[in-house]
mmCIF file of C-alpha atoms and ligand atoms in Angstrom:
data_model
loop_
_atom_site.group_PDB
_atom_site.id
_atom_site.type_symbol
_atom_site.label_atom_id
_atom_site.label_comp_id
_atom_site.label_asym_id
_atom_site.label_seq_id
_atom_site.Cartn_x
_atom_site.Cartn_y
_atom_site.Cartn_z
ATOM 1 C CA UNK A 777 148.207 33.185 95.169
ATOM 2 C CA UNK A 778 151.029 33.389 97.806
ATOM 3 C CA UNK A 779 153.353 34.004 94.883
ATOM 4 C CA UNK A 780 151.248 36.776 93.336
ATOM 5 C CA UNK A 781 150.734 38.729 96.631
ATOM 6 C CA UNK A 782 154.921 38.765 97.583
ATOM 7 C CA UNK A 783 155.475 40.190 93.868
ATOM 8 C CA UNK A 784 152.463 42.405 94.792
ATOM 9 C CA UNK A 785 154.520 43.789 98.094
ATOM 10 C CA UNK A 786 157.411 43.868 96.401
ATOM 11 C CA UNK A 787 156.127 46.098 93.589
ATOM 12 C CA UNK A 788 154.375 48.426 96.096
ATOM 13 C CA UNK A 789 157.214 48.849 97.750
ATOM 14 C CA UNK A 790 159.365 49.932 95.197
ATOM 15 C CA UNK A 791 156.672 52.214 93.814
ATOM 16 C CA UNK A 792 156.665 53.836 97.169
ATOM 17 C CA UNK A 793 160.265 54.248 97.432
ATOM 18 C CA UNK A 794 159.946 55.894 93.764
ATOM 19 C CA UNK A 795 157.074 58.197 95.286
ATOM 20 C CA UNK A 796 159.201 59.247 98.118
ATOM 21 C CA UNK A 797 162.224 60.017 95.993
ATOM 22 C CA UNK A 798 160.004 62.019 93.309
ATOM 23 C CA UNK A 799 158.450 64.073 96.449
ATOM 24 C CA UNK A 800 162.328 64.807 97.934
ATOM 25 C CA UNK A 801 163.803 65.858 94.677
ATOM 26 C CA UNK A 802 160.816 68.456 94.549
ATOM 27 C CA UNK A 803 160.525 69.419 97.814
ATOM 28 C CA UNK A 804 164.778 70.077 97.031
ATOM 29 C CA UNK A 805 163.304 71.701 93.893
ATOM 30 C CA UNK A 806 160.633 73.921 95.778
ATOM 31 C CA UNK A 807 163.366 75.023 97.977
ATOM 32 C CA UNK A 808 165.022 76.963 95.540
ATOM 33 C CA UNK A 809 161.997 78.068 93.559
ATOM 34 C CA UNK A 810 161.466 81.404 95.120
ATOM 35 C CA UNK A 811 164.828 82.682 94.949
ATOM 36 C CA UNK A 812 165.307 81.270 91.029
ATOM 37 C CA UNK A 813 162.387 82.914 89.965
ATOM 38 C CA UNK A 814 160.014 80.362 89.058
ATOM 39 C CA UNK A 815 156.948 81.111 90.711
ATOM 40 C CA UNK A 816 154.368 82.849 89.170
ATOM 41 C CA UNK A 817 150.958 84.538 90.311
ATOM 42 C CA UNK A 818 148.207 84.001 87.267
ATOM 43 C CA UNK A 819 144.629 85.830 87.956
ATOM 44 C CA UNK A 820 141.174 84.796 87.266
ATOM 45 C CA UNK A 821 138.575 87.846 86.651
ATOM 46 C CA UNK A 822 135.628 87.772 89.018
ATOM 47 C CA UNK A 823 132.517 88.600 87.034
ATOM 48 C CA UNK A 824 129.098 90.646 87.681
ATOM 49 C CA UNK A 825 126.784 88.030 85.973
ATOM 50 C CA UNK A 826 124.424 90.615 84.639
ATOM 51 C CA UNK A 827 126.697 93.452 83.017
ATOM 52 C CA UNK A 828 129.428 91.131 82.737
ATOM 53 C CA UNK A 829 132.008 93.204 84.106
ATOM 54 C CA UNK A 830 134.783 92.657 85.948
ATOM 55 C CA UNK A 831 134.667 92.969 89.906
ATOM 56 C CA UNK A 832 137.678 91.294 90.890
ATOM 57 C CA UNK A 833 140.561 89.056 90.659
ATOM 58 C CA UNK A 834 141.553 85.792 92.148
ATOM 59 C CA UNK A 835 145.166 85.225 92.416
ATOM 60 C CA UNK A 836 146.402 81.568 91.569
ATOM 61 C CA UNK A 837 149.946 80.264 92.182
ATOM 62 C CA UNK A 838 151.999 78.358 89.120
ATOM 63 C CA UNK A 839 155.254 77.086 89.424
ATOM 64 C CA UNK A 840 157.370 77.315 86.174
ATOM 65 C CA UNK A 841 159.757 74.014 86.389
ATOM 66 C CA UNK A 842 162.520 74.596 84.380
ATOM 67 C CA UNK A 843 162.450 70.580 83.544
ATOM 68 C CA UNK A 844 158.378 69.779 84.246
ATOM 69 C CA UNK A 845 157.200 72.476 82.867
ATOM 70 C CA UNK A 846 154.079 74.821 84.505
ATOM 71 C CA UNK A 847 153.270 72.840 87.421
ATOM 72 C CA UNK A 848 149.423 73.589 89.377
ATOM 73 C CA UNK A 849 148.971 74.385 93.181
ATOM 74 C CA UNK A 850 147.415 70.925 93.621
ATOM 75 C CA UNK A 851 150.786 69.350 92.630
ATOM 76 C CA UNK A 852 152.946 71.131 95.267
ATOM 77 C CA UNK A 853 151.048 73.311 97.715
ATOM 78 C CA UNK A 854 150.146 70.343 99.583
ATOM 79 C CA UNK A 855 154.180 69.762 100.088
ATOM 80 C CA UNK A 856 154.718 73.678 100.550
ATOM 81 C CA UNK A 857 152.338 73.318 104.111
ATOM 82 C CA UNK A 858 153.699 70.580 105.088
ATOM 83 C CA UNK A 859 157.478 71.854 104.670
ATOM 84 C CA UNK A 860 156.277 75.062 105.935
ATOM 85 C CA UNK A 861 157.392 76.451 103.007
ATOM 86 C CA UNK A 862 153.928 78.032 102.329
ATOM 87 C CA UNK A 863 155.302 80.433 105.050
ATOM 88 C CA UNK A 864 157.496 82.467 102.471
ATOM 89 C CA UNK A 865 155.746 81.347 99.189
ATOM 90 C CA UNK A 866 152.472 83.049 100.632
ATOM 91 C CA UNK A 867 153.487 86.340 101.831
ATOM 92 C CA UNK A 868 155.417 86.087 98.077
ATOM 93 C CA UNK A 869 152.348 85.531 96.760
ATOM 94 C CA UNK A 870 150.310 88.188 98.792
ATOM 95 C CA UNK A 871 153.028 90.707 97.825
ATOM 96 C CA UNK A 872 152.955 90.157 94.492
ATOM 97 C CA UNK A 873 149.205 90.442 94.089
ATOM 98 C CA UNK A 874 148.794 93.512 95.855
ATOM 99 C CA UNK A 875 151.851 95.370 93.739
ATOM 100 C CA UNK A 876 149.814 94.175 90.462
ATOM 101 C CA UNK A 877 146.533 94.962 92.057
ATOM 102 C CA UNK A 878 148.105 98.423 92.758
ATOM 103 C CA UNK A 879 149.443 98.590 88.850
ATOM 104 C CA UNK A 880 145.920 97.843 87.566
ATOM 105 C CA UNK A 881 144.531 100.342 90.112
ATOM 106 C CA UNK A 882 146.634 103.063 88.393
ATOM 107 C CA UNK A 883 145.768 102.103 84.794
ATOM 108 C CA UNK A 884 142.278 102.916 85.879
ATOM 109 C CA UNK A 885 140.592 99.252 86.889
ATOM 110 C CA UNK A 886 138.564 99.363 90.038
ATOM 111 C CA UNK A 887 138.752 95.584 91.432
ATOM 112 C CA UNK A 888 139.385 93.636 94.208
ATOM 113 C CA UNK A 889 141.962 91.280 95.276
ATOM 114 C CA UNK A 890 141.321 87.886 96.299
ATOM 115 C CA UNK A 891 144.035 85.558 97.970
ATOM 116 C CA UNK A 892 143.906 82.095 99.060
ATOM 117 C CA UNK A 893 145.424 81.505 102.533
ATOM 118 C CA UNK A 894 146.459 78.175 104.072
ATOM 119 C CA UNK A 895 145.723 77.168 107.649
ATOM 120 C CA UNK A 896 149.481 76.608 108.236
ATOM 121 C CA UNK A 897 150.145 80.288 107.546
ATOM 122 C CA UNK A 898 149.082 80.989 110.955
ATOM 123 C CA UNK A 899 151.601 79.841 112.644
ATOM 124 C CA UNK A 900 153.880 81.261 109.861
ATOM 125 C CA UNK A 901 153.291 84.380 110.960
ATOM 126 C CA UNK A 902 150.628 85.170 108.823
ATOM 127 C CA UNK A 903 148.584 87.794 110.304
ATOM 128 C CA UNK A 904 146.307 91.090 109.967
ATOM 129 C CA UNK A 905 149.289 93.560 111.337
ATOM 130 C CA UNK A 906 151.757 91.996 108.682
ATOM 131 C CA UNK A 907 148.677 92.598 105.678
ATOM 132 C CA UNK A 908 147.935 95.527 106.328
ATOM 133 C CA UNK A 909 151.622 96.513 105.914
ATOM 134 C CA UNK A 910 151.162 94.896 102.321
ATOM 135 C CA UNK A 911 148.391 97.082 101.468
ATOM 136 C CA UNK A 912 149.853 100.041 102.833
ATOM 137 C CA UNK A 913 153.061 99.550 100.849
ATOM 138 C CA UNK A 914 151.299 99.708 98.076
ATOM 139 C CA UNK A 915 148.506 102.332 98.954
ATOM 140 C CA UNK A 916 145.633 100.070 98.857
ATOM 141 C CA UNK A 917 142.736 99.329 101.904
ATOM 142 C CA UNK A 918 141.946 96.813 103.339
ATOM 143 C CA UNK A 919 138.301 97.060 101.920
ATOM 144 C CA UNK A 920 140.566 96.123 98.141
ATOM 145 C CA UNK A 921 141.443 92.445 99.712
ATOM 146 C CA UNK A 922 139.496 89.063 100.028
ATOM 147 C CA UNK A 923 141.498 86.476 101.378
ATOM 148 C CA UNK A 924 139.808 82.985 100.446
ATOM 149 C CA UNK A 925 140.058 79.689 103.402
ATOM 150 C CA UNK A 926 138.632 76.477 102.653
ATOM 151 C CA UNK A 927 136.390 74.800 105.407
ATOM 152 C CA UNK A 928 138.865 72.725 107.142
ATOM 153 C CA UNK A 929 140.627 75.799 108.892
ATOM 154 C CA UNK A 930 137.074 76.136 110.211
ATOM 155 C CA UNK A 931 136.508 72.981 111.140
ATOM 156 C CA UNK A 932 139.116 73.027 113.874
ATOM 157 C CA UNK A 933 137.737 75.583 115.396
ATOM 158 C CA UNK A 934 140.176 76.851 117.676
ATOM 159 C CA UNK A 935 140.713 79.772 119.856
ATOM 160 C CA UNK A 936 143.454 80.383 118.126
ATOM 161 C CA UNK A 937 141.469 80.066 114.399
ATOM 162 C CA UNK A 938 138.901 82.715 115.437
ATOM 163 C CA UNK A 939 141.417 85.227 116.805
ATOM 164 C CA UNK A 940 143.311 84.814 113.859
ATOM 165 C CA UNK A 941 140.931 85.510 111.526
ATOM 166 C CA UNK A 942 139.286 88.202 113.743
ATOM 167 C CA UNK A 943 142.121 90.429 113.507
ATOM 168 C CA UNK A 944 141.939 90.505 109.428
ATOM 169 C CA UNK A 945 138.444 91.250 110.236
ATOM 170 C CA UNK A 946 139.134 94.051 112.234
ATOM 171 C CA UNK A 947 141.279 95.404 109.875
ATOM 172 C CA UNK A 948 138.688 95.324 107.490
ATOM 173 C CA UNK A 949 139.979 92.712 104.739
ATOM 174 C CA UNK A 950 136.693 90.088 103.622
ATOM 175 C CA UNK A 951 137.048 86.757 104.712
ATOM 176 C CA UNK A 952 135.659 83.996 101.685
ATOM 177 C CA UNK A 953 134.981 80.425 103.266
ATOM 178 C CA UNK A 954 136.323 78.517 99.470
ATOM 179 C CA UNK A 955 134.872 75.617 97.758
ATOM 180 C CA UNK A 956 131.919 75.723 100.283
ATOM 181 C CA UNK A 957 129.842 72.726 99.949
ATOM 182 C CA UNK A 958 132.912 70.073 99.982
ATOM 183 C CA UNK A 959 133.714 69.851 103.806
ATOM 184 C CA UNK A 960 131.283 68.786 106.623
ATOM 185 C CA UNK A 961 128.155 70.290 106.304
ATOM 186 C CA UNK A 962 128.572 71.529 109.578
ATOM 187 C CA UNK A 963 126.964 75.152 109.447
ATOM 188 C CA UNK A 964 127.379 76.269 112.673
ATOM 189 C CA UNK A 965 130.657 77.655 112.253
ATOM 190 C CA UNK A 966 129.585 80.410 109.638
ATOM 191 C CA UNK A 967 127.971 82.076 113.165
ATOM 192 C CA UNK A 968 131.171 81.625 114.643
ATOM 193 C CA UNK A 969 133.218 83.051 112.779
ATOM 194 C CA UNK A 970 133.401 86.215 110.555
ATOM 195 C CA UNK A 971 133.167 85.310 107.230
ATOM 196 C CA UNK A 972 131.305 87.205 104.495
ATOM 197 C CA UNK A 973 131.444 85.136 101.317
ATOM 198 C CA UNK A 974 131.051 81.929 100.271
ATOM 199 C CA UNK A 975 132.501 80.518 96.987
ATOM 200 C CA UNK A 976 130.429 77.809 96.033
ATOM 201 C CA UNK A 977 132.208 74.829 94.432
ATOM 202 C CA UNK A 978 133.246 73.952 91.305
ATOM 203 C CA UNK A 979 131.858 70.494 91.467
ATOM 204 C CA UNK A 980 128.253 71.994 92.294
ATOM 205 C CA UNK A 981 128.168 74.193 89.305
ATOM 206 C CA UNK A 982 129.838 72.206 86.931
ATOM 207 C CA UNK A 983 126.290 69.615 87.481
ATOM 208 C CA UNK A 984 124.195 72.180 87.375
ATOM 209 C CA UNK A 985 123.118 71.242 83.781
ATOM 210 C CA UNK A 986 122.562 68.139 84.305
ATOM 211 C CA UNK A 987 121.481 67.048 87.924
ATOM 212 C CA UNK A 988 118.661 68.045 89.897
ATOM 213 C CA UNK A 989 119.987 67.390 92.828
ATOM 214 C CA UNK A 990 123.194 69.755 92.335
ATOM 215 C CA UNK A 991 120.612 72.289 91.291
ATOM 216 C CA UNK A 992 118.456 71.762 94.689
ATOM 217 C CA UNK A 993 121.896 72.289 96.826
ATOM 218 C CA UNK A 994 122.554 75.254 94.936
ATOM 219 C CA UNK A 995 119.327 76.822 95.421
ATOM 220 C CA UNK A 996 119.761 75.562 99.596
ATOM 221 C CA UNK A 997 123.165 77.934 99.417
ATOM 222 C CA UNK A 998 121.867 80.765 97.826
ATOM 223 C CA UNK A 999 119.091 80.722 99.765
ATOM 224 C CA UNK A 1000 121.134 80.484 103.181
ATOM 225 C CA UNK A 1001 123.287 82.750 101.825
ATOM 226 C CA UNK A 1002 120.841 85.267 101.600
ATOM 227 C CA UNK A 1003 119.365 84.560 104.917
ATOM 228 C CA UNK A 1004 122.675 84.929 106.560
ATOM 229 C CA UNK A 1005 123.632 87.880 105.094
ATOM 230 C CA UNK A 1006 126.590 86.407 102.987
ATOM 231 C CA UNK A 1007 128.550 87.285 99.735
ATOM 232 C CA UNK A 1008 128.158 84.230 97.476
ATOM 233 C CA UNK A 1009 130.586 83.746 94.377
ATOM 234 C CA UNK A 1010 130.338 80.705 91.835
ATOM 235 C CA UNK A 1011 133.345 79.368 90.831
ATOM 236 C CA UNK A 1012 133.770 77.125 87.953
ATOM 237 C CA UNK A 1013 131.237 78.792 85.501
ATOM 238 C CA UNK A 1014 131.788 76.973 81.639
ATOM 239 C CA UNK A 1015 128.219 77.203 80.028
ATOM 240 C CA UNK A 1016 125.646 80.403 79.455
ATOM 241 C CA UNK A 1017 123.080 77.826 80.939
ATOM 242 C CA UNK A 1018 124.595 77.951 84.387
ATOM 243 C CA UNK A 1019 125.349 81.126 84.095
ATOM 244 C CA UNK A 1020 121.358 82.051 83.567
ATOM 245 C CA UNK A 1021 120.631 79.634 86.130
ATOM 246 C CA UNK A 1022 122.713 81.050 88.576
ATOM 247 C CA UNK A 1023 121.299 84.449 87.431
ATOM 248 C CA UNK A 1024 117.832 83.206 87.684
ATOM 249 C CA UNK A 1025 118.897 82.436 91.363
ATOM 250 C CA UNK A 1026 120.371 86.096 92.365
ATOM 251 C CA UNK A 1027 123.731 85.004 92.748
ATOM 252 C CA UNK A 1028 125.607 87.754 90.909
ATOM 253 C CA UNK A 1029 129.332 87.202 91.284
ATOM 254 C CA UNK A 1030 131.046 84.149 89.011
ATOM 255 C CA UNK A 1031 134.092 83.215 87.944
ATOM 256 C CA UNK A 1032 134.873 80.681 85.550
ATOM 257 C CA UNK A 1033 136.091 79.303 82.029
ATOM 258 C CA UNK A 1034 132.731 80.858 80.405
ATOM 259 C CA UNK A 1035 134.204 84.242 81.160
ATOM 260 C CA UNK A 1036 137.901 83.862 81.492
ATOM 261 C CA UNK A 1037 140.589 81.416 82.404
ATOM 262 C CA UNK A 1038 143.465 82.404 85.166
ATOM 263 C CA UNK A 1039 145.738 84.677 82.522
ATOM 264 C CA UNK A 1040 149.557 85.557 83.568
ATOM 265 C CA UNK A 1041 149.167 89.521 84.548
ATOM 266 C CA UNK A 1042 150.435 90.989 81.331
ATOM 267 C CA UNK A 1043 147.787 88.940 79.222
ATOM 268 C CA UNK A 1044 144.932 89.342 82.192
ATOM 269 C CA UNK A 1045 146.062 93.561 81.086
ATOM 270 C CA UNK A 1046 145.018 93.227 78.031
ATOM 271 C CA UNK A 1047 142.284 91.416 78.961
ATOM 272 C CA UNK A 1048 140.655 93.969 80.826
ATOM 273 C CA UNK A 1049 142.136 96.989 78.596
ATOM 274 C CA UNK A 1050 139.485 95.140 76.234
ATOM 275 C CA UNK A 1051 136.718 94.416 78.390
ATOM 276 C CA UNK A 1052 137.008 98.246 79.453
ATOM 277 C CA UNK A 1053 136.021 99.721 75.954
HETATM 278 P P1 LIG B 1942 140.597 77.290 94.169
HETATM 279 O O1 LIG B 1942 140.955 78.365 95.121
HETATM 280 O O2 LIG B 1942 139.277 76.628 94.341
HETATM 281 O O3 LIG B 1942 140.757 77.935 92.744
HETATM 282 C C1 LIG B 1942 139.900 77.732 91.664
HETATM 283 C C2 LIG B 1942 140.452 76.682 90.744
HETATM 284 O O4 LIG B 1942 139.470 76.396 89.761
HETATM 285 C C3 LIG B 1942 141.685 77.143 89.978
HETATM 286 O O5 LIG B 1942 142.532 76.013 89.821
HETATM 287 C C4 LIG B 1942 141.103 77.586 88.643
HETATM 288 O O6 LIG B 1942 142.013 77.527 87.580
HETATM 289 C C5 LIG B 1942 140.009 76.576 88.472
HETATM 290 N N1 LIG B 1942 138.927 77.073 87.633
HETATM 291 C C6 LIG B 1942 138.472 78.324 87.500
HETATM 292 N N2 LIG B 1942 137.425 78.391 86.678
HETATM 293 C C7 LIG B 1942 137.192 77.132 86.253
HETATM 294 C C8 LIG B 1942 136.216 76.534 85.367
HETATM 295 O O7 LIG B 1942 135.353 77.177 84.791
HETATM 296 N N3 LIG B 1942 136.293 75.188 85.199
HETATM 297 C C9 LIG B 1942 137.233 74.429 85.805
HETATM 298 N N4 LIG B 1942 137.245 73.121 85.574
HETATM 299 N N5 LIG B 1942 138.172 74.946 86.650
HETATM 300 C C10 LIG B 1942 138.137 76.290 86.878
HETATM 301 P P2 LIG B 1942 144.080 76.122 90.109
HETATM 302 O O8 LIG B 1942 144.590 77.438 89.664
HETATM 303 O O9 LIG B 1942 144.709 74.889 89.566
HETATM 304 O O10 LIG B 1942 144.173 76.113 91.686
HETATM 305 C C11 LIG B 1942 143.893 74.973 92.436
HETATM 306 C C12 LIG B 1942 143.872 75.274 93.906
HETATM 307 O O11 LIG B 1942 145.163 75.576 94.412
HETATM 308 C C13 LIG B 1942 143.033 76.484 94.262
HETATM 309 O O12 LIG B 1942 141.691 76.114 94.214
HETATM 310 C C14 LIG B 1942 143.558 76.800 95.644
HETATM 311 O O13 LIG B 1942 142.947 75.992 96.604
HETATM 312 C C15 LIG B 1942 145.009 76.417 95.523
HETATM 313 N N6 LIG B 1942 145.823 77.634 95.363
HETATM 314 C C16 LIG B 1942 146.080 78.342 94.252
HETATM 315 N N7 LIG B 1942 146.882 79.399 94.525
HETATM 316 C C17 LIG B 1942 147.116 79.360 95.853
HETATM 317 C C18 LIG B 1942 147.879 80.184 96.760
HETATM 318 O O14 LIG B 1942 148.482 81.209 96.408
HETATM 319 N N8 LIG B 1942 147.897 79.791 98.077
HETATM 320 C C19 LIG B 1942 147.215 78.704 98.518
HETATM 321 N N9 LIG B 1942 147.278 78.404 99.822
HETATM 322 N N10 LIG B 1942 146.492 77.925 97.700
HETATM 323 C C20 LIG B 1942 146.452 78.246 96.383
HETATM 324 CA CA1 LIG B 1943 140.128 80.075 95.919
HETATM 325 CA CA1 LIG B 1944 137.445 77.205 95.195
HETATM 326 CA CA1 LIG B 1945 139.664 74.028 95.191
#
């Protein structure tokens, strides 16, 4: 047994020496991948569940690796906050958006923008002065603009949160709390601070189907939701039966597989050049 568990160490060790060389060469990698192009904004139409149209669009980062190939936010935004290189790739991100946003505006599309932000961007000089230049560059209002937090910012609940996220209220931009559901349960925060949306989780709607009790918790949100005076969006929509179900409910706004996946702007165009006839 003593012999097993030294191999043991030994192998975890070298596995985590591996790990931390694999996380340097792309954190070298991320470095660069601004400035050689490789970053890419993809958008996911936000639906009306009853006509089916098109209300919005969420904005979701890729990065193109010239040697890994399309890589998803869960693989490296995690290393982009804790670099702080979220700083830059999220005003990218934010500025690329609302140029497209802009371009779809002209070809005649009336949607919104939606943006996720990450807590860290605060202190990179994130805030509602530097958005609103955004939008006015490219002559949209603030009223065009949903930027998306997950609970966690929320759950620090600092002084310095709520003033934060205050002034994008003042400006007039909507504040989503994302993947609601996930975090603490913890409600008394949505009092606290100005929000107007919720997007309920994936994980919630993707049991809908099946499980009663997803179905219960669902019903609790809307419900709450509704009492509160909140925006509610379902994310992760795949079958007609949650879609009905969610219909059945009154929650209106989805997004999801069922309708369309996150498309690279020039084929979410022609998405909704079709969708529009
Ligand atoms: P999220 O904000 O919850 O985004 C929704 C995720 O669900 C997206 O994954 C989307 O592709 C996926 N999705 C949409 N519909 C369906 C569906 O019907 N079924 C299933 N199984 N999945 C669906 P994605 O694009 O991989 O993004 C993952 C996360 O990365 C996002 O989760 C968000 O938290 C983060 N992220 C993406 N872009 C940005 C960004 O620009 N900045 C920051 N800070 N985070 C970002
Ligand atoms: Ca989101
Ligand atoms: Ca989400
Ligand atoms: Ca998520």
């Amino acid at each position: 047994a003593k012999q097993s568990g030294r191999n043991q160490a030994h192998f975890f060790t070298a596995t985590m020496q591996e790990h931390a060389n694999q996380r340097m060469t792309l954190e070298q990698d991320l470095r660069h991948a601004l400035s050689r192009d490789q970053l890419e904004v993809h958008y996911q139409p936000i639906i009306a569940g009853h006509s089916r149209r098109v209300q919005g669009v969420e904005a979701l980062l890729r990065w193109r690796h010239p040697e890994r190939g399309l890589i998803p936010p869960d693989q490296f935004i995690p290393l982009a906050e804790e670099t702080g290189l979220i700083g830059e790739i999220g005003r990218w991100v934010l500025q690329t958006a609302c140029a497209q946003l802009a371009e779809w505006r002209n070809q005649g599309h009336a949607l919104y923008l939606s943006v996720n932000i990450s807590e860290r961007q605060r202190e990179l000089s994130l805030d509602a002065r530097q958005v609103e230049q955004v939008l006015q560059q490219h002559e949209l209002t603030p009223g065009d603009l949903m930027l998306e937090i997950t609970e966690g910012l929320l759950l620090q609940d600092s002084e310095e949160t709520l003033r934060w996220l205050q002034g994008f209220k003042t400006l007039g931009v909507s504040l989503a709390i994302d993947d609601f559901g996930t975090g603490y349960s913890s409600l008394s925060y949505l009092k606290r601070f100005p929000v107007d949306t919720l997007k309920i989780d994936r994980e919630f709607i993707n049991d809908l189907d099946s499980d009663r009790y997803a179905q219960s918790l669902v019903k609790a949100i809307i419900s709450m939701a509704a009492s509160l005076d909140l925006r509610l969006v379902a994310e992760g929509v795949e079958t007609e039966q949650q879609c009905q179900m969610l219909l059945d409910q009154q929650c209106e706004l989805m997004q999801g597989f069922l309708f369309c996946r996150p498309l690279p702007a020039e084929a979410l165009s022609d998405w909704l050049e079709q969708e529009s006839e």
